[in-house]
XYZ file of C-alpha atoms in Angstrom:
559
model
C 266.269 83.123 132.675
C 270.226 82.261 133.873
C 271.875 85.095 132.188
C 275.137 83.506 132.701
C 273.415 79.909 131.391
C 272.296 81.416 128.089
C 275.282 83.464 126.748
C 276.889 81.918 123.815
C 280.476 82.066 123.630
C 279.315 83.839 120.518
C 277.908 86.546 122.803
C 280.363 86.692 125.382
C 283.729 87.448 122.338
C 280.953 90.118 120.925
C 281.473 91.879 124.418
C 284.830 91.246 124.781
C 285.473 92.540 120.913
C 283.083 95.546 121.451
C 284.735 97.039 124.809
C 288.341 96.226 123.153
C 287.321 98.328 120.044
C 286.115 101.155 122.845
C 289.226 100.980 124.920
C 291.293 101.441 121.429
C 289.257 104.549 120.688
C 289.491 106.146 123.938
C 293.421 105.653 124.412
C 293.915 107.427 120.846
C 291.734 110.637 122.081
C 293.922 110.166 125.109
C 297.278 109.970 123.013
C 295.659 113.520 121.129
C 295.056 115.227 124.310
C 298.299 114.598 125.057
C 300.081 116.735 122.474
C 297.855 119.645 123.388
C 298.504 119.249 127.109
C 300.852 121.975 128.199
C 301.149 123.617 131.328
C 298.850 123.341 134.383
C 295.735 124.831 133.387
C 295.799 122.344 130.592
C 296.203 118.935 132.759
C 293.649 120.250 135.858
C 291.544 122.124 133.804
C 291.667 121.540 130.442
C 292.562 124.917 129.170
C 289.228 126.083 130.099
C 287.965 125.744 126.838
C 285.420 123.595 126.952
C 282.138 124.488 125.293
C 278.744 124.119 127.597
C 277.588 121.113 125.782
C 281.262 119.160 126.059
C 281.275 119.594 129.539
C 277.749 119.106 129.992
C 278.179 115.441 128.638
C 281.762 115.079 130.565
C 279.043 116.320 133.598
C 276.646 113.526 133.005
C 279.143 111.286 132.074
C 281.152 111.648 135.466
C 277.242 111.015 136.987
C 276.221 108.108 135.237
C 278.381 105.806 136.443
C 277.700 101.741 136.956
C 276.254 102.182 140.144
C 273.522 104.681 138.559
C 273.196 102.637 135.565
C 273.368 99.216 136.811
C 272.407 99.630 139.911
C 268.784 102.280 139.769
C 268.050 99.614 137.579
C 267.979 97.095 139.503
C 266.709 98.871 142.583
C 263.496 99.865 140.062
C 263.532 96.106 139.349
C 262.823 94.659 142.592
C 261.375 97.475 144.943
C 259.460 99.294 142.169
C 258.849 102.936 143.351
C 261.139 103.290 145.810
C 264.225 102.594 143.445
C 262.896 105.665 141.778
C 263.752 107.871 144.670
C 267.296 107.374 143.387
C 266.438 109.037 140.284
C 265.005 111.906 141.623
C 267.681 112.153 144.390
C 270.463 112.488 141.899
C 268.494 114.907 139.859
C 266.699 117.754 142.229
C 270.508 117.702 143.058
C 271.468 119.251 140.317
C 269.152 122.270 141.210
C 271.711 122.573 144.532
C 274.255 122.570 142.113
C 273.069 125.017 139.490
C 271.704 128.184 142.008
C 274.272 127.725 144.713
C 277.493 126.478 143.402
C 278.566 126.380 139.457
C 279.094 130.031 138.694
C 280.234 131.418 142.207
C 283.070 128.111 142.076
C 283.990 129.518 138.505
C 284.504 132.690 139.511
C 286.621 132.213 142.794
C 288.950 129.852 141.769
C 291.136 127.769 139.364
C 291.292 124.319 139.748
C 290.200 122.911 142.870
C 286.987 123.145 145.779
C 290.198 124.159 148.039
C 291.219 127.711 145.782
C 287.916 128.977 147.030
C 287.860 127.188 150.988
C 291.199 128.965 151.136
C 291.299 132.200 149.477
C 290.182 134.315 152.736
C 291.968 131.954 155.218
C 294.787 131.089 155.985
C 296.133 128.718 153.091
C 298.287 125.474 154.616
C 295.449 124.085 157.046
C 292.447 124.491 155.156
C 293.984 123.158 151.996
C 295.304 119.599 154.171
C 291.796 119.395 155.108
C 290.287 119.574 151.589
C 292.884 117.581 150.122
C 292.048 114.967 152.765
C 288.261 115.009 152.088
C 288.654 114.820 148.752
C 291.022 111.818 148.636
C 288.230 110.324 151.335
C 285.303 110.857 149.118
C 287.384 109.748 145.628
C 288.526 106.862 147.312
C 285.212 105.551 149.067
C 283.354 106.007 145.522
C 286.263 104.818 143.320
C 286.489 101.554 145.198
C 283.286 100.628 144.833
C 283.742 101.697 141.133
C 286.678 99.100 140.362
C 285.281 96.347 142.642
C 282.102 96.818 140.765
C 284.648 96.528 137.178
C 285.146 93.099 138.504
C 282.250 91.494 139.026
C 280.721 93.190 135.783
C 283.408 91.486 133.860
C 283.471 87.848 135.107
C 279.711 88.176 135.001
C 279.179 89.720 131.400
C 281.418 87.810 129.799
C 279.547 84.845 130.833
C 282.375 82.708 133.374
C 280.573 80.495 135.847
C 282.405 78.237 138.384
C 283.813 75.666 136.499
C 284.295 77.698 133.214
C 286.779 79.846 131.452
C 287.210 82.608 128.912
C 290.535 82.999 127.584
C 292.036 80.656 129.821
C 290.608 82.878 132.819
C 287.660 81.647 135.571
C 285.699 83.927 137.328
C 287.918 84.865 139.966
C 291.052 85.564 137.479
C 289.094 87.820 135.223
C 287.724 89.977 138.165
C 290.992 90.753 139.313
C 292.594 91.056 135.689
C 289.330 93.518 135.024
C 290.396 95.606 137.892
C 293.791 95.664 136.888
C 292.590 96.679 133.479
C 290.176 99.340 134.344
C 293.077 100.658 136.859
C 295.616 100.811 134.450
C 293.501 102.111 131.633
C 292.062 105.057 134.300
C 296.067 106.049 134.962
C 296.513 106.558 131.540
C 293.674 108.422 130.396
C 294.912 111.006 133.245
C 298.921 110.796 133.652
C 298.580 110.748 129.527
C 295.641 113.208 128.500
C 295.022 115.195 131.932
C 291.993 116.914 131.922
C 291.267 117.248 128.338
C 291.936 113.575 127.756
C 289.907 112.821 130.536
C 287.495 115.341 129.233
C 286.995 113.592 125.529
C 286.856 110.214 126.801
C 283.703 111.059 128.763
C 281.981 112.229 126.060
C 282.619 109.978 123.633
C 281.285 107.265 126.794
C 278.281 109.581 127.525
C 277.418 109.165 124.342
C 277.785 105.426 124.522
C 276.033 105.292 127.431
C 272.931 106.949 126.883
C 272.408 105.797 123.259
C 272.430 101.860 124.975
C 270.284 103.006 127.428
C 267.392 104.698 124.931
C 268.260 101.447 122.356
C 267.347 99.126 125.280
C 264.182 101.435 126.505
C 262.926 101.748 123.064
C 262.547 98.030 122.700
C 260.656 97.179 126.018
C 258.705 99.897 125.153
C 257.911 98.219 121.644
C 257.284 94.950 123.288
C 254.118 96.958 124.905
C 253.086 98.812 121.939
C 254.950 101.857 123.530
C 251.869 101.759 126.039
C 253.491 102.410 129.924
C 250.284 101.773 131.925
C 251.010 98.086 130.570
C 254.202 97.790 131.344
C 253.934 99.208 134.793
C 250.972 96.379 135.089
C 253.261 94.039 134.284
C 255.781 94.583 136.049
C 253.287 94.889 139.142
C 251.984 91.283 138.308
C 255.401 89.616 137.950
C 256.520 91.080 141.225
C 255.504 89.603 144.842
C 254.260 92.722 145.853
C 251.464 92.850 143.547
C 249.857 96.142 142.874
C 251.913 98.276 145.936
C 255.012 97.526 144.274
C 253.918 100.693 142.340
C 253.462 102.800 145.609
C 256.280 103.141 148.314
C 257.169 101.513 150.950
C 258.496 98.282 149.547
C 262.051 99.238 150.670
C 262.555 103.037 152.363
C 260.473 104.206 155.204
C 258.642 101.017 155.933
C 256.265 100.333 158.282
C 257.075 97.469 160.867
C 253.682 96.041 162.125
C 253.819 96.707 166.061
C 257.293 97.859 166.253
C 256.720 102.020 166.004
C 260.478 102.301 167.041
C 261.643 100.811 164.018
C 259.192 102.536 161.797
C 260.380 105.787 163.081
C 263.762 104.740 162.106
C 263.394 104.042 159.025
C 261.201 106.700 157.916
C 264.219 109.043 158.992
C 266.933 106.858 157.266
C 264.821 107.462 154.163
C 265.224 111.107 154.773
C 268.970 110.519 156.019
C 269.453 109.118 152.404
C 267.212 111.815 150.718
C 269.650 114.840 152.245
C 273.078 112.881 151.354
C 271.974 112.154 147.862
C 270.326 116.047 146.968
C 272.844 117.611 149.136
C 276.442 115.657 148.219
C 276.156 116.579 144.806
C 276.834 119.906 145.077
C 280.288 118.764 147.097
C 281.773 115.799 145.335
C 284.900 116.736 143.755
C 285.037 115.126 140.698
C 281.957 117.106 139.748
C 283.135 120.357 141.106
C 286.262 120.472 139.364
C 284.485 120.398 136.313
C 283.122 123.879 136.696
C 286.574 125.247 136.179
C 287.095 123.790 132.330
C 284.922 126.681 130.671
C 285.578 130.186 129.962
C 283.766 131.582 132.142
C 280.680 131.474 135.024
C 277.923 131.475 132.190
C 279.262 128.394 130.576
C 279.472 126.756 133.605
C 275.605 127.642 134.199
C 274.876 126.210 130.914
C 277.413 123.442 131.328
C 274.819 122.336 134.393
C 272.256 122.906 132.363
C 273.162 120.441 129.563
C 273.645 118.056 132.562
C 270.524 118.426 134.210
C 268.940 117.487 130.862
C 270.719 114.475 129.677
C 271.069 113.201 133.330
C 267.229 113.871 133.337
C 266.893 112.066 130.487
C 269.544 108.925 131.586
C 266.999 108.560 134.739
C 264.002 108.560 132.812
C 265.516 105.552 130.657
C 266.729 103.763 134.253
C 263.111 103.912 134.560
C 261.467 102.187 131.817
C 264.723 99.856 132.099
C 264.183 98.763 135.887
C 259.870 98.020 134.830
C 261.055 96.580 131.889
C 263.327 93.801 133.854
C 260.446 93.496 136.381
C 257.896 92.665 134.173
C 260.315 90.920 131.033
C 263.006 89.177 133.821
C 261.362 88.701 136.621
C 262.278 89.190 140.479
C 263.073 85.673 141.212
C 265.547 85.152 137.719
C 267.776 88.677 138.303
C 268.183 87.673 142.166
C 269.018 84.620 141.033
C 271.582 86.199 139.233
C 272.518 88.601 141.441
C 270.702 89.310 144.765
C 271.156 92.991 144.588
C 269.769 93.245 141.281
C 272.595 94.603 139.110
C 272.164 92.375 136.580
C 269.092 93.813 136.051
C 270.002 95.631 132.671
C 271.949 93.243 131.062
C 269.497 90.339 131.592
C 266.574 92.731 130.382
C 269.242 93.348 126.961
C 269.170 89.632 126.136
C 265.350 88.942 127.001
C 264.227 92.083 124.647
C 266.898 91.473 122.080
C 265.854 87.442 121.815
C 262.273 88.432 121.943
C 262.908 91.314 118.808
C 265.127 89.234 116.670
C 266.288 85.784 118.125
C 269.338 84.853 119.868
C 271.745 86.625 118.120
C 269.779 90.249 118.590
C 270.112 89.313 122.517
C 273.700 88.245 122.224
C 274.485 91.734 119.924
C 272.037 93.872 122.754
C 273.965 92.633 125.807
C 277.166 93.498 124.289
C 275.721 96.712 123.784
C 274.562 97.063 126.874
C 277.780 95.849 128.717
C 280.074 98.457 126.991
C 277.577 100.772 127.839
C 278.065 99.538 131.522
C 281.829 99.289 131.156
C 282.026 103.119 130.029
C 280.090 104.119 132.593
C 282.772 102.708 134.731
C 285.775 104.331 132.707
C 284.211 107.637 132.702
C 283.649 107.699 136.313
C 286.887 106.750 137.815
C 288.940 108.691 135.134
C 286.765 111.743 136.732
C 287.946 110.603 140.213
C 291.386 110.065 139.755
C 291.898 113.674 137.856
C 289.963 115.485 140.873
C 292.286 113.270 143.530
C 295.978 113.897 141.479
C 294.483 117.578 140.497
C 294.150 118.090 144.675
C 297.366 116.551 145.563
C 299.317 118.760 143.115
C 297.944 121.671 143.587
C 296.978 122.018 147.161
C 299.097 119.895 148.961
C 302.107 119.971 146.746
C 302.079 123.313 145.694
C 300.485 125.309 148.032
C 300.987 123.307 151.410
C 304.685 121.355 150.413
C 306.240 124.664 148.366
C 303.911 127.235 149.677
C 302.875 127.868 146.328
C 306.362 128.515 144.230
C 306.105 125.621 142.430
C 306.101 125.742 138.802
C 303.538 124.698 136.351
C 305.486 121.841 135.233
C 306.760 120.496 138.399
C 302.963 120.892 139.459
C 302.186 118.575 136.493
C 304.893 116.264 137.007
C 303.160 115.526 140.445
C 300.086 115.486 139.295
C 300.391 112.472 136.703
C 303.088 111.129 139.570
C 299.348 111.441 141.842
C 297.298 109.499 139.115
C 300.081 106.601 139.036
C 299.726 106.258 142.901
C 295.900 107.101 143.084
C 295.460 104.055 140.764
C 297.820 101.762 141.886
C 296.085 102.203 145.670
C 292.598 101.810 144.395
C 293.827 98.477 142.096
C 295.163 96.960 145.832
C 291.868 98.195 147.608
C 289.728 97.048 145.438
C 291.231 93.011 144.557
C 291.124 92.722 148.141
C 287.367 94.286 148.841
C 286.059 92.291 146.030
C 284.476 89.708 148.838
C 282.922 92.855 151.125
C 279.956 94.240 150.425
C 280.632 98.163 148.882
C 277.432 99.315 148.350
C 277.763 101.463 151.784
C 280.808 103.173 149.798
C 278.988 105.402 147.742
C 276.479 106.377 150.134
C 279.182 106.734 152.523
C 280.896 109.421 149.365
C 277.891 111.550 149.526
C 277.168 111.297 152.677
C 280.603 112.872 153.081
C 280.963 115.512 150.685
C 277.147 116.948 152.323
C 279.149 116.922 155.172
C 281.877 117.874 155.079
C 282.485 119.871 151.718
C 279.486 121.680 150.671
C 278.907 123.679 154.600
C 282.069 124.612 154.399
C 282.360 125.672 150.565
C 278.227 127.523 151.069
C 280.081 129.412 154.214
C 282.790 130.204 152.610
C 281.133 131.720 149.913
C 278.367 133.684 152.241
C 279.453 134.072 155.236
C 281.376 137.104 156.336
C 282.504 136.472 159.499
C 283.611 132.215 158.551
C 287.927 131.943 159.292
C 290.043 129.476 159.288
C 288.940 127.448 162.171
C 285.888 126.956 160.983
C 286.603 125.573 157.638
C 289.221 122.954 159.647
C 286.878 122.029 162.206
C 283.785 122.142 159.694
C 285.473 119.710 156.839
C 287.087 117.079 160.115
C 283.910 117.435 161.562
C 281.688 116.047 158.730
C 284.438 113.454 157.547
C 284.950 112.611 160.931
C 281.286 111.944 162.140
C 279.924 110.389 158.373
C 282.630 107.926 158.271
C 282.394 106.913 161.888
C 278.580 106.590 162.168
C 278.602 104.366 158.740
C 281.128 102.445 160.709
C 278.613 101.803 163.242
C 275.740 101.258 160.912
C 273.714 98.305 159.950
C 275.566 98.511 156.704
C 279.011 97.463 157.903
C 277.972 95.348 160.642
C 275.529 93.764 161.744
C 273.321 90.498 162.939
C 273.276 88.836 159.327
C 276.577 90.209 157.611
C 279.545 92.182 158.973
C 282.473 93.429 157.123
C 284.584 92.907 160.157
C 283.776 88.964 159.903
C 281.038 86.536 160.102
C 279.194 87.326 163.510
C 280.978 90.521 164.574
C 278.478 93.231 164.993
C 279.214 96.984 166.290
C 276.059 98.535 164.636
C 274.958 100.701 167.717
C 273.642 104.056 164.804
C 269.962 102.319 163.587
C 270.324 103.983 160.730
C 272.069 102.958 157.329
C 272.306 107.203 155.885
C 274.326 109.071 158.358
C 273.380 112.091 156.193
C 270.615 113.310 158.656
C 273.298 113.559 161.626
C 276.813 113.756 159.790
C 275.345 117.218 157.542
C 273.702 118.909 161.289
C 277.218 118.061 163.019
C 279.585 119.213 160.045
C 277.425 122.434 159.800
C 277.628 123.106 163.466
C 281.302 121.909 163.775
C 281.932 124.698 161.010
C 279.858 127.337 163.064
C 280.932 126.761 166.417
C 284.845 126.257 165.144
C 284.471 130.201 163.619
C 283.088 131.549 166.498
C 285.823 130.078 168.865
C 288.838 131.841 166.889
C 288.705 135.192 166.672
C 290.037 135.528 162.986
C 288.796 138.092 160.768
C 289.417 139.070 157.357
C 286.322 141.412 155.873
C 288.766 142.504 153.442
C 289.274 139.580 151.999
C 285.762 138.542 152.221
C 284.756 141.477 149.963
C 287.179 141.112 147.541
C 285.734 137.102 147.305
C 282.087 138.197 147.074
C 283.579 140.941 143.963
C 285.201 137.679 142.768
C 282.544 135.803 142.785
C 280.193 137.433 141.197
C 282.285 139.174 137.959
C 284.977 136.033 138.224
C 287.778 139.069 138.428
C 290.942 137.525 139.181
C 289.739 133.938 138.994
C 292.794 133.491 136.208
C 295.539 134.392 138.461
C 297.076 132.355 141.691
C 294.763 131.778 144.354
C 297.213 133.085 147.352
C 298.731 135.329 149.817
């Protein structure tokens, strides 16, 4: 089935009406937040007075985005098993996060990843460095956020070539839906800062997952809520047959008399298994979340919200990617889209026709495409408050006026940071729209395993760890991540390049840099410390007392 064929113009206004009526409700939390956002702890961090279970959804909600929900799906879809590595990826990540990183970041610092990279060191360097890796990572996952708002737009509203909707073709309302997303993403952070931002995720968790367990609940009424069906199913409907249920179909597979290439990919499947369970714990839009609750023990149980309703999100992306296996088929969501992110969407209409008629499917895939649309929102409003909160606070403040700025010139140029955060990724992302950016989010976790988490676990436990070493560790990872993707089979290579038809530079066999950038960034950070004789014990003990009771945590991180 032609999802694009089959949408009534019916369907396609139901969307349109559905994410309009979202967009309305989010901009009036936004508009609230507003009036209760005062001084600097408000905008970065809220107020810090989140409860567990708000920022547990804002958590998942910041997780979930498109690419998770979309894009697991789709994996699931047409490689069966292996897509489900994703899913548990993303989630034995959260364990990373949870023992090593949520309370001892609450306790050390105040708004950003860099309060605690800097506290024992010495402040201007290290905080340029972390500002720059986390504009890197922010920017490589927000692009492929808004180019993926594009093509979700023109798709789900149901414009094929020759077609319009509202005087727009396909083209048009990509770039108008990055433009919108863009626009709405600068104003749910210049307007509402953190608590805005905050709200807005919740109320799009919420969306989100209730879609997500409509949709699953239906495919799993079509088979008398009986999995070993479905999973047959979807085994007979695929090419694979019955080893579509086993791996192999995608990661780590065997190449019949070519052991070299076997090899390879076996470690590119652990490459991608280290950058996924081990970026997690370093991405910034997640880390700055740990500093909107009272204290350390919310931010435990703030994790632990996540860890559950992510859990739970993954579990759906499960019965969802079977579901469009064995109800879609392989050959009708390639059709659609060869990656397979139509996946979800073309599994609404086929379960909502087959429960109640046309109308059902039109109603479900509206559903289902506000549901995708939020996950969007949510996610780059999370990226854009973690890139303006960085600029203003470490660069601006601490690096630019060597920390005597006040709070509200430090909010001024935060919300100044959000307009030119969005207005960049906008640009970016009209003109990427005809690359391929699925590299971009690997290429975001590759980089904050890299480059952000050694440094930040060092930090944290390592006594003798100076300046030098946080420098050379954080350049190091960027540097090596971002250059080895840029000589990967994903950016160039025989079949595609991103540098232009028949331009290939792929020289690194693998696509996941993880397995080399994380070693290099690690040992870039080690060997960096050891070559500068820096040493401040003192203020290593008073971070490890910090740490652990969160004394001080409230006050200026400085020197």
């Amino acid at each position: 089935m032609n999802l694009l064929a089959q949408q009534t113009e019916t369907g396609r206004t139901l969307t349109f009406a559905l994410f309009l009526l979202m967009v309305a409700a989010t901009l009036v939390i936004t508009v609230w937040a507003r009036k209760h956002t005062r001084d600097a702890t408000d905008f970065h961090s809220g107020g810090r007075g989140f409860k567990p279970w708000q920022n547990g959804f804002a958590i998942a909600s910041d997780y979930m985005s498109a690419a998770s929900f979309l894009g697991i799906a789709g994996i699931i879809a047409l490689s069966g098993y292996d897509g489900f590595l994703y899913s548990i990826g993303f989630l034995v990540a959260w364990l990373v996060a949870l023992l090593l990183v949520a309370e001892l970041l609450r306790n050390s610092g105040r708004f950003t990843m860099a309060d605690v990279l800097s506290f024992r060191m010495r402040q201007r360097p290290v905080r340029t460095a972390a500002a720059i890796s986390t504009m890197s990572v922010s920017i490589f996952y927000l692009l492929a956020q808004m180019v993926g708002a594009g093509a979700l737009i023109a798709l789900l509203l149901g414009i094929k070539e020759g077609e319009t909707f509202l005087g727009m073709d396909a083209d048009v309302a990509s770039n108008v839906g990055i433009v919108f997303v863009g626009l709405l993403m600068i104003l749910y952070v210049a307007l509402g800062g953190m608590k805005g931002t905050t709200w807005v995720q919740i109320v799009q968790a919420i969306v989100l997952l209730g879609g997500a367990a409509l949709l699953a609940l239906l495919v799993l009424a079509q088979y008398g809520f009986n999995i070993s069906d479905l999973l047959g199913d979807a085994a007979s409907s695929s090419a694979a047959g019955a080893s579509f249920l086993e791996p192999g179909q995608r990661y780590g597979v065997e190449v019949a008399g070519d052991a070299t290439q076997t090899m390879w990919n076996k470690l590119d499947l652990i490459s991608l298994g280290l950058a996924l369970v081990l970026g997690t714990a370093g991405l910034p839009h997640i880390l700055i979340r740990f500093y909107t609750v009272p204290d350390s023990k919310s931010a435990r149980k703030s994790v632990n919200w996540g860890i559950g309703l992510i859990g739970s999100f993954y579990l759906l992306t499960l019965v969802l990617g079977f579901g469009a296996a064995a109800m879609v088929g392989a050959e009708a969501i390639t059709a659609q889209n060869p990656a397979g992110n139509t996946a979800a969407p073309q599994l609404a209409q086929e379960a909502g026709e087959a429960f109640g008629g046309s109308t059902v499917g039109a109603v479900l895939l509206a559903i289902i495409a506000s549901a995708a649309f939020a996950a969007i929102l949510s996610t780059v409003a999370g990226l854009v408050i973690a890139s303006s909160s960085s600029l203003a606070h470490d660069l601006y403040n601490s690096v630019i006026r060597r920390g005597a700025a006040t709070d509200r010139e430090e909010v001024v140029v935060a919300k100044i940071a959000a307009i030119g955060v969005g207005i960049v990724a906008i640009v970016l992302a009209i003109f990427a729209q005809t690359l391929n950016v699925a590299f971009l989010v690997a290429l975001a976790f590759a980089v904050a395993a890299s480059a952000n988490l050694p440094t930040l676990l060092l930090s944290l436990f390592w006594k003798r760890f100076n300046t030098a070493g946080a420098v050379w560790g954080i350049y190091g990872g960027l540097i090596s991540a971002v250059g080895l993707v840029i000589f990967s089979p994903v950016f160039s290579s025989t079949e595609r390049s991103l540098l232009g038809e028949g331009v290939d530079i792929a020289w690194f066999p693998m696509s996941n840099p993880g397995l080399v950038s994380i070693p290099l960034g690690l040992i870039c950070a080690v060997v960096g410390t050891l070559m500068s004789s820096e040493s401040r014990p003192d203020r290593f003990a008073t971070l490890q007392v910090r740490a652990l009771t969160g004394a001080g945590s409230e006050r200026a991180v400085g020197h």
